[in-house]
Amino acid sequence: MSDCYSYQRTKAHRRIILALGMTLSMAATSGYAEDTETPQTGVPLSRPAVLQSVSIQLDQLVFSVKSTGCTRRDDFRLFWEGPDLTVVRLKPDLCRKKAHWATFSLPLTDPELQEWESLYINNPLVIHSGP
C-alpha cells in the first residue's frame, strides 16, 4: 500500500513541478521589448545579466557584460514591468577565451517605455572593473 501511495505522491509532485515550470516560463517572457510577436515557449529560464556599465543613448540601452568569446547581442532580451527594466541573458557564454567586458545595445523603441520619464535598471552591477 505504501508503494502505491508513494507512486501517486510522486506523480502529483511531477504535475506541480511541471505547472510551476510552465508558469515561470510564461512569466519570464512577459514584457518582451525587442519583438512584438509572442515569444517562443522554448525560451530558457534565465537570470538578469551582471552588468559593468549601463546607459541610455539615442533610444538604445547600452550595457557591458562579461564575455569569454561567444557572447552575442542575440543572447540578451530586455524585459520590463512599468518603468523597471531588466537585461536578461538567455544563453550562457561557454567559450574559454580570457574573460573581458563586451558592450551591446538593445532598442528602447517600444511606445510603453517612452511614456516613462525615468527608467529603473534591475540588474546587478559589478563594483570592480577587472575581468
mmCIF file with all atom_site columns, C-alpha atoms in Angstrom:
data_model
loop_
_atom_site.group_PDB
_atom_site.id
_atom_site.type_symbol
_atom_site.label_atom_id
_atom_site.label_alt_id
_atom_site.label_comp_id
_atom_site.label_asym_id
_atom_site.label_entity_id
_atom_site.label_seq_id
_atom_site.pdbx_PDB_ins_code
_atom_site.Cartn_x
_atom_site.Cartn_y
_atom_site.Cartn_z
_atom_site.occupancy
_atom_site.B_iso_or_equiv
_atom_site.pdbx_formal_charge
_atom_site.auth_seq_id
_atom_site.auth_comp_id
_atom_site.auth_asym_id
_atom_site.auth_atom_id
_atom_site.pdbx_PDB_model_num
ATOM 1   C CA . MET A 1 1   ? 0.000  0.000  0.000   1.00 0.00 ? 1   MET A CA 1
ATOM 2   C CA . SER A 1 2   ? 2.838  2.414  0.753   1.00 0.00 ? 2   SER A CA 1
ATOM 3   C CA . ASP A 1 3   ? 4.334  1.819  -2.729  1.00 0.00 ? 3   ASP A CA 1
ATOM 4   C CA . CYS A 1 4   ? 1.035  2.846  -4.351  1.00 0.00 ? 4   CYS A CA 1
ATOM 5   C CA . TYR A 1 5   ? 0.798  5.941  -2.141  1.00 0.00 ? 5   TYR A CA 1
ATOM 6   C CA . SER A 1 6   ? 4.419  6.831  -2.898  1.00 0.00 ? 6   SER A CA 1
ATOM 7   C CA . TYR A 1 7   ? 3.803  6.469  -6.648  1.00 0.00 ? 7   TYR A CA 1
ATOM 8   C CA . GLN A 1 8   ? 0.702  8.695  -6.528  1.00 0.00 ? 8   GLN A CA 1
ATOM 9   C CA . ARG A 1 9   ? 2.519  11.294 -4.426  1.00 0.00 ? 9   ARG A CA 1
ATOM 10  C CA . THR A 1 10  ? 5.459  11.332 -6.869  1.00 0.00 ? 10  THR A CA 1
ATOM 11  C CA . LYS A 1 11  ? 3.074  11.695 -9.817  1.00 0.00 ? 11  LYS A CA 1
ATOM 12  C CA . ALA A 1 12  ? 1.323  14.622 -8.083  1.00 0.00 ? 12  ALA A CA 1
ATOM 13  C CA . HIS A 1 13  ? 4.686  16.272 -7.366  1.00 0.00 ? 13  HIS A CA 1
ATOM 14  C CA . ARG A 1 14  ? 5.638  15.976 -11.037 1.00 0.00 ? 14  ARG A CA 1
ATOM 15  C CA . ARG A 1 15  ? 2.391  17.705 -12.044 1.00 0.00 ? 15  ARG A CA 1
ATOM 16  C CA . ILE A 1 16  ? 3.042  20.529 -9.577  1.00 0.00 ? 16  ILE A CA 1
ATOM 17  C CA . ILE A 1 17  ? 6.631  20.963 -10.773 1.00 0.00 ? 17  ILE A CA 1
ATOM 18  C CA . LEU A 1 18  ? 5.506  20.943 -14.425 1.00 0.00 ? 18  LEU A CA 1
ATOM 19  C CA . ALA A 1 19  ? 2.803  23.536 -13.716 1.00 0.00 ? 19  ALA A CA 1
ATOM 20  C CA . LEU A 1 20  ? 5.271  25.702 -11.779 1.00 0.00 ? 20  LEU A CA 1
ATOM 21  C CA . GLY A 1 21  ? 7.831  25.470 -14.583 1.00 0.00 ? 21  GLY A CA 1
ATOM 22  C CA . MET A 1 22  ? 5.253  26.477 -17.193 1.00 0.00 ? 22  MET A CA 1
ATOM 23  C CA . THR A 1 23  ? 4.110  29.395 -15.020 1.00 0.00 ? 23  THR A CA 1
ATOM 24  C CA . LEU A 1 24  ? 7.689  30.611 -14.559 1.00 0.00 ? 24  LEU A CA 1
ATOM 25  C CA . SER A 1 25  ? 8.355  30.251 -18.276 1.00 0.00 ? 25  SER A CA 1
ATOM 26  C CA . MET A 1 26  ? 5.318  32.383 -19.128 1.00 0.00 ? 26  MET A CA 1
ATOM 27  C CA . ALA A 1 27  ? 6.237  34.972 -16.503 1.00 0.00 ? 27  ALA A CA 1
ATOM 28  C CA . ALA A 1 28  ? 9.793  35.198 -17.842 1.00 0.00 ? 28  ALA A CA 1
ATOM 29  C CA . THR A 1 29  ? 8.561  36.007 -21.344 1.00 0.00 ? 29  THR A CA 1
ATOM 30  C CA . SER A 1 30  ? 6.095  38.795 -20.439 1.00 0.00 ? 30  SER A CA 1
ATOM 31  C CA . GLY A 1 31  ? 7.143  42.320 -21.361 1.00 0.00 ? 31  GLY A CA 1
ATOM 32  C CA . TYR A 1 32  ? 9.185  41.241 -24.370 1.00 0.00 ? 32  TYR A CA 1
ATOM 33  C CA . ALA A 1 33  ? 10.710 44.504 -25.610 1.00 0.00 ? 33  ALA A CA 1
ATOM 34  C CA . GLU A 1 34  ? 12.517 43.624 -28.806 1.00 0.00 ? 34  GLU A CA 1
ATOM 35  C CA . ASP A 1 35  ? 9.913  41.592 -30.740 1.00 0.00 ? 35  ASP A CA 1
ATOM 36  C CA . THR A 1 36  ? 6.235  42.418 -30.906 1.00 0.00 ? 36  THR A CA 1
ATOM 37  C CA . GLU A 1 37  ? 5.324  38.803 -31.641 1.00 0.00 ? 37  GLU A CA 1
ATOM 38  C CA . THR A 1 38  ? 4.665  36.318 -28.881 1.00 0.00 ? 38  THR A CA 1
ATOM 39  C CA . PRO A 1 39  ? 7.989  34.738 -27.897 1.00 0.00 ? 39  PRO A CA 1
ATOM 40  C CA . GLN A 1 40  ? 8.516  31.031 -28.413 1.00 0.00 ? 40  GLN A CA 1
ATOM 41  C CA . THR A 1 41  ? 7.689  28.863 -25.426 1.00 0.00 ? 41  THR A CA 1
ATOM 42  C CA . GLY A 1 42  ? 11.120 27.247 -25.769 1.00 0.00 ? 42  GLY A CA 1
ATOM 43  C CA . VAL A 1 43  ? 12.876 30.326 -24.320 1.00 0.00 ? 43  VAL A CA 1
ATOM 44  C CA . PRO A 1 44  ? 15.006 29.008 -21.460 1.00 0.00 ? 44  PRO A CA 1
ATOM 45  C CA . LEU A 1 45  ? 14.522 30.344 -17.958 1.00 0.00 ? 45  LEU A CA 1
ATOM 46  C CA . SER A 1 46  ? 17.264 32.884 -17.491 1.00 0.00 ? 46  SER A CA 1
ATOM 47  C CA . ARG A 1 47  ? 18.548 35.326 -14.947 1.00 0.00 ? 47  ARG A CA 1
ATOM 48  C CA . PRO A 1 48  ? 19.403 39.013 -15.034 1.00 0.00 ? 48  PRO A CA 1
ATOM 49  C CA . ALA A 1 49  ? 22.789 39.717 -16.589 1.00 0.00 ? 49  ALA A CA 1
ATOM 50  C CA . VAL A 1 50  ? 25.517 41.127 -14.343 1.00 0.00 ? 50  VAL A CA 1
ATOM 51  C CA . LEU A 1 51  ? 26.465 44.495 -15.837 1.00 0.00 ? 51  LEU A CA 1
ATOM 52  C CA . GLN A 1 52  ? 29.622 46.568 -15.564 1.00 0.00 ? 52  GLN A CA 1
ATOM 53  C CA . SER A 1 53  ? 28.017 49.690 -17.014 1.00 0.00 ? 53  SER A CA 1
ATOM 54  C CA . VAL A 1 54  ? 24.668 50.769 -18.394 1.00 0.00 ? 54  VAL A CA 1
ATOM 55  C CA . SER A 1 55  ? 23.456 53.935 -20.157 1.00 0.00 ? 55  SER A CA 1
ATOM 56  C CA . ILE A 1 56  ? 20.768 55.189 -22.492 1.00 0.00 ? 56  ILE A CA 1
ATOM 57  C CA . GLN A 1 57  ? 21.950 56.588 -25.824 1.00 0.00 ? 57  GLN A CA 1
ATOM 58  C CA . LEU A 1 58  ? 19.592 57.554 -28.675 1.00 0.00 ? 58  LEU A CA 1
ATOM 59  C CA . ASP A 1 59  ? 16.722 55.194 -27.768 1.00 0.00 ? 59  ASP A CA 1
ATOM 60  C CA . GLN A 1 60  ? 19.155 52.362 -27.032 1.00 0.00 ? 60  GLN A CA 1
ATOM 61  C CA . LEU A 1 61  ? 20.034 50.737 -23.727 1.00 0.00 ? 61  LEU A CA 1
ATOM 62  C CA . VAL A 1 62  ? 23.832 50.294 -23.909 1.00 0.00 ? 62  VAL A CA 1
ATOM 63  C CA . PHE A 1 63  ? 25.406 47.873 -21.423 1.00 0.00 ? 63  PHE A CA 1
ATOM 64  C CA . SER A 1 64  ? 28.649 45.986 -20.770 1.00 0.00 ? 64  SER A CA 1
ATOM 65  C CA . VAL A 1 65  ? 28.703 42.326 -19.750 1.00 0.00 ? 65  VAL A CA 1
ATOM 66  C CA . LYS A 1 66  ? 31.452 39.801 -19.170 1.00 0.00 ? 66  LYS A CA 1
ATOM 67  C CA . SER A 1 67  ? 32.237 37.609 -22.179 1.00 0.00 ? 67  SER A CA 1
ATOM 68  C CA . THR A 1 68  ? 34.600 34.726 -22.754 1.00 0.00 ? 68  THR A CA 1
ATOM 69  C CA . GLY A 1 69  ? 34.373 34.930 -26.533 1.00 0.00 ? 69  GLY A CA 1
ATOM 70  C CA . CYS A 1 70  ? 30.913 33.680 -27.542 1.00 0.00 ? 70  CYS A CA 1
ATOM 71  C CA . THR A 1 71  ? 28.576 36.386 -26.260 1.00 0.00 ? 71  THR A CA 1
ATOM 72  C CA . ARG A 1 72  ? 26.385 37.994 -28.938 1.00 0.00 ? 72  ARG A CA 1
ATOM 73  C CA . ARG A 1 73  ? 23.700 40.658 -28.896 1.00 0.00 ? 73  ARG A CA 1
ATOM 74  C CA . ASP A 1 74  ? 21.059 37.995 -29.617 1.00 0.00 ? 74  ASP A CA 1
ATOM 75  C CA . ASP A 1 75  ? 21.890 36.349 -26.281 1.00 0.00 ? 75  ASP A CA 1
ATOM 76  C CA . PHE A 1 76  ? 20.066 39.174 -24.449 1.00 0.00 ? 76  PHE A CA 1
ATOM 77  C CA . ARG A 1 77  ? 16.479 40.385 -24.145 1.00 0.00 ? 77  ARG A CA 1
ATOM 78  C CA . LEU A 1 78  ? 15.006 43.357 -22.379 1.00 0.00 ? 78  LEU A CA 1
ATOM 79  C CA . PHE A 1 79  ? 12.078 42.676 -20.040 1.00 0.00 ? 79  PHE A CA 1
ATOM 80  C CA . TRP A 1 80  ? 10.100 45.351 -18.260 1.00 0.00 ? 80  TRP A CA 1
ATOM 81  C CA . GLU A 1 81  ? 7.238  45.927 -15.900 1.00 0.00 ? 81  GLU A CA 1
ATOM 82  C CA . GLY A 1 82  ? 6.296  49.587 -15.874 1.00 0.00 ? 82  GLY A CA 1
ATOM 83  C CA . PRO A 1 83  ? 9.482  51.664 -15.675 1.00 0.00 ? 83  PRO A CA 1
ATOM 84  C CA . ASP A 1 84  ? 11.533 48.733 -14.243 1.00 0.00 ? 84  ASP A CA 1
ATOM 85  C CA . LEU A 1 85  ? 13.879 47.246 -16.876 1.00 0.00 ? 85  LEU A CA 1
ATOM 86  C CA . THR A 1 86  ? 15.902 44.044 -16.676 1.00 0.00 ? 86  THR A CA 1
ATOM 87  C CA . VAL A 1 87  ? 18.502 42.868 -19.191 1.00 0.00 ? 87  VAL A CA 1
ATOM 88  C CA . VAL A 1 88  ? 18.289 39.073 -19.255 1.00 0.00 ? 88  VAL A CA 1
ATOM 89  C CA . ARG A 1 89  ? 20.961 36.764 -20.638 1.00 0.00 ? 89  ARG A CA 1
ATOM 90  C CA . LEU A 1 90  ? 19.207 33.932 -22.484 1.00 0.00 ? 90  LEU A CA 1
ATOM 91  C CA . LYS A 1 91  ? 22.259 31.840 -23.296 1.00 0.00 ? 91  LYS A CA 1
ATOM 92  C CA . PRO A 1 92  ? 25.470 31.408 -21.296 1.00 0.00 ? 92  PRO A CA 1
ATOM 93  C CA . ASP A 1 93  ? 28.851 32.111 -22.877 1.00 0.00 ? 93  ASP A CA 1
ATOM 94  C CA . LEU A 1 94  ? 30.608 28.735 -22.750 1.00 0.00 ? 94  LEU A CA 1
ATOM 95  C CA . CYS A 1 95  ? 33.749 29.699 -24.672 1.00 0.00 ? 95  CYS A CA 1
ATOM 96  C CA . ARG A 1 96  ? 37.131 29.574 -22.958 1.00 0.00 ? 96  ARG A CA 1
ATOM 97  C CA . LYS A 1 97  ? 38.872 32.768 -24.055 1.00 0.00 ? 97  LYS A CA 1
ATOM 98  C CA . LYS A 1 98  ? 40.116 35.222 -21.455 1.00 0.00 ? 98  LYS A CA 1
ATOM 99  C CA . ALA A 1 99  ? 37.159 36.998 -19.856 1.00 0.00 ? 99  ALA A CA 1
ATOM 100 C CA . HIS A 1 100 ? 36.627 40.585 -20.983 1.00 0.00 ? 100 HIS A CA 1
ATOM 101 C CA . TRP A 1 101 ? 33.866 43.190 -20.898 1.00 0.00 ? 101 TRP A CA 1
ATOM 102 C CA . ALA A 1 102 ? 31.833 43.414 -24.110 1.00 0.00 ? 102 ALA A CA 1
ATOM 103 C CA . THR A 1 103 ? 29.386 46.210 -24.929 1.00 0.00 ? 103 THR A CA 1
ATOM 104 C CA . PHE A 1 104 ? 25.960 45.616 -26.507 1.00 0.00 ? 104 PHE A CA 1
ATOM 105 C CA . SER A 1 105 ? 22.776 47.595 -27.032 1.00 0.00 ? 105 SER A CA 1
ATOM 106 C CA . LEU A 1 106 ? 19.057 46.845 -27.071 1.00 0.00 ? 106 LEU A CA 1
ATOM 107 C CA . PRO A 1 107 ? 16.376 49.139 -28.520 1.00 0.00 ? 107 PRO A CA 1
ATOM 108 C CA . LEU A 1 108 ? 14.104 51.199 -26.280 1.00 0.00 ? 108 LEU A CA 1
ATOM 109 C CA . THR A 1 109 ? 11.628 51.968 -29.045 1.00 0.00 ? 109 THR A CA 1
ATOM 110 C CA . ASP A 1 110 ? 8.514  50.409 -27.517 1.00 0.00 ? 110 ASP A CA 1
ATOM 111 C CA . PRO A 1 111 ? 5.867  53.144 -27.004 1.00 0.00 ? 111 PRO A CA 1
ATOM 112 C CA . GLU A 1 112 ? 5.150  51.896 -23.473 1.00 0.00 ? 112 GLU A CA 1
ATOM 113 C CA . LEU A 1 113 ? 8.761  52.567 -22.450 1.00 0.00 ? 113 LEU A CA 1
ATOM 114 C CA . GLN A 1 114 ? 8.723  56.035 -23.974 1.00 0.00 ? 114 GLN A CA 1
ATOM 115 C CA . GLU A 1 115 ? 5.806  57.036 -21.708 1.00 0.00 ? 115 GLU A CA 1
ATOM 116 C CA . TRP A 1 116 ? 8.056  56.971 -18.622 1.00 0.00 ? 116 TRP A CA 1
ATOM 117 C CA . GLU A 1 117 ? 10.103 59.959 -17.550 1.00 0.00 ? 117 GLU A CA 1
ATOM 118 C CA . SER A 1 118 ? 12.500 57.746 -15.551 1.00 0.00 ? 118 SER A CA 1
ATOM 119 C CA . LEU A 1 119 ? 13.532 54.134 -16.099 1.00 0.00 ? 119 LEU A CA 1
ATOM 120 C CA . TYR A 1 120 ? 14.991 51.823 -13.436 1.00 0.00 ? 120 TYR A CA 1
ATOM 121 C CA . ILE A 1 121 ? 17.530 49.069 -14.113 1.00 0.00 ? 121 ILE A CA 1
ATOM 122 C CA . ASN A 1 122 ? 17.073 45.916 -12.006 1.00 0.00 ? 122 ASN A CA 1
ATOM 123 C CA . ASN A 1 123 ? 20.347 44.222 -12.975 1.00 0.00 ? 123 ASN A CA 1
ATOM 124 C CA . PRO A 1 124 ? 23.183 43.619 -10.552 1.00 0.00 ? 124 PRO A CA 1
ATOM 125 C CA . LEU A 1 125 ? 26.232 45.822 -11.188 1.00 0.00 ? 125 LEU A CA 1
ATOM 126 C CA . VAL A 1 126 ? 29.849 44.848 -10.540 1.00 0.00 ? 126 VAL A CA 1
ATOM 127 C CA . ILE A 1 127 ? 31.863 47.099 -8.262  1.00 0.00 ? 127 ILE A CA 1
ATOM 128 C CA . HIS A 1 128 ? 35.309 46.406 -9.728  1.00 0.00 ? 128 HIS A CA 1
ATOM 129 C CA . SER A 1 129 ? 36.186 46.668 -13.404 1.00 0.00 ? 129 SER A CA 1
ATOM 130 C CA . GLY A 1 130 ? 38.725 43.819 -13.711 1.00 0.00 ? 130 GLY A CA 1
ATOM 131 C CA . PRO A 1 131 ? 37.989 40.660 -15.743 1.00 0.00 ? 131 PRO A CA 1
#
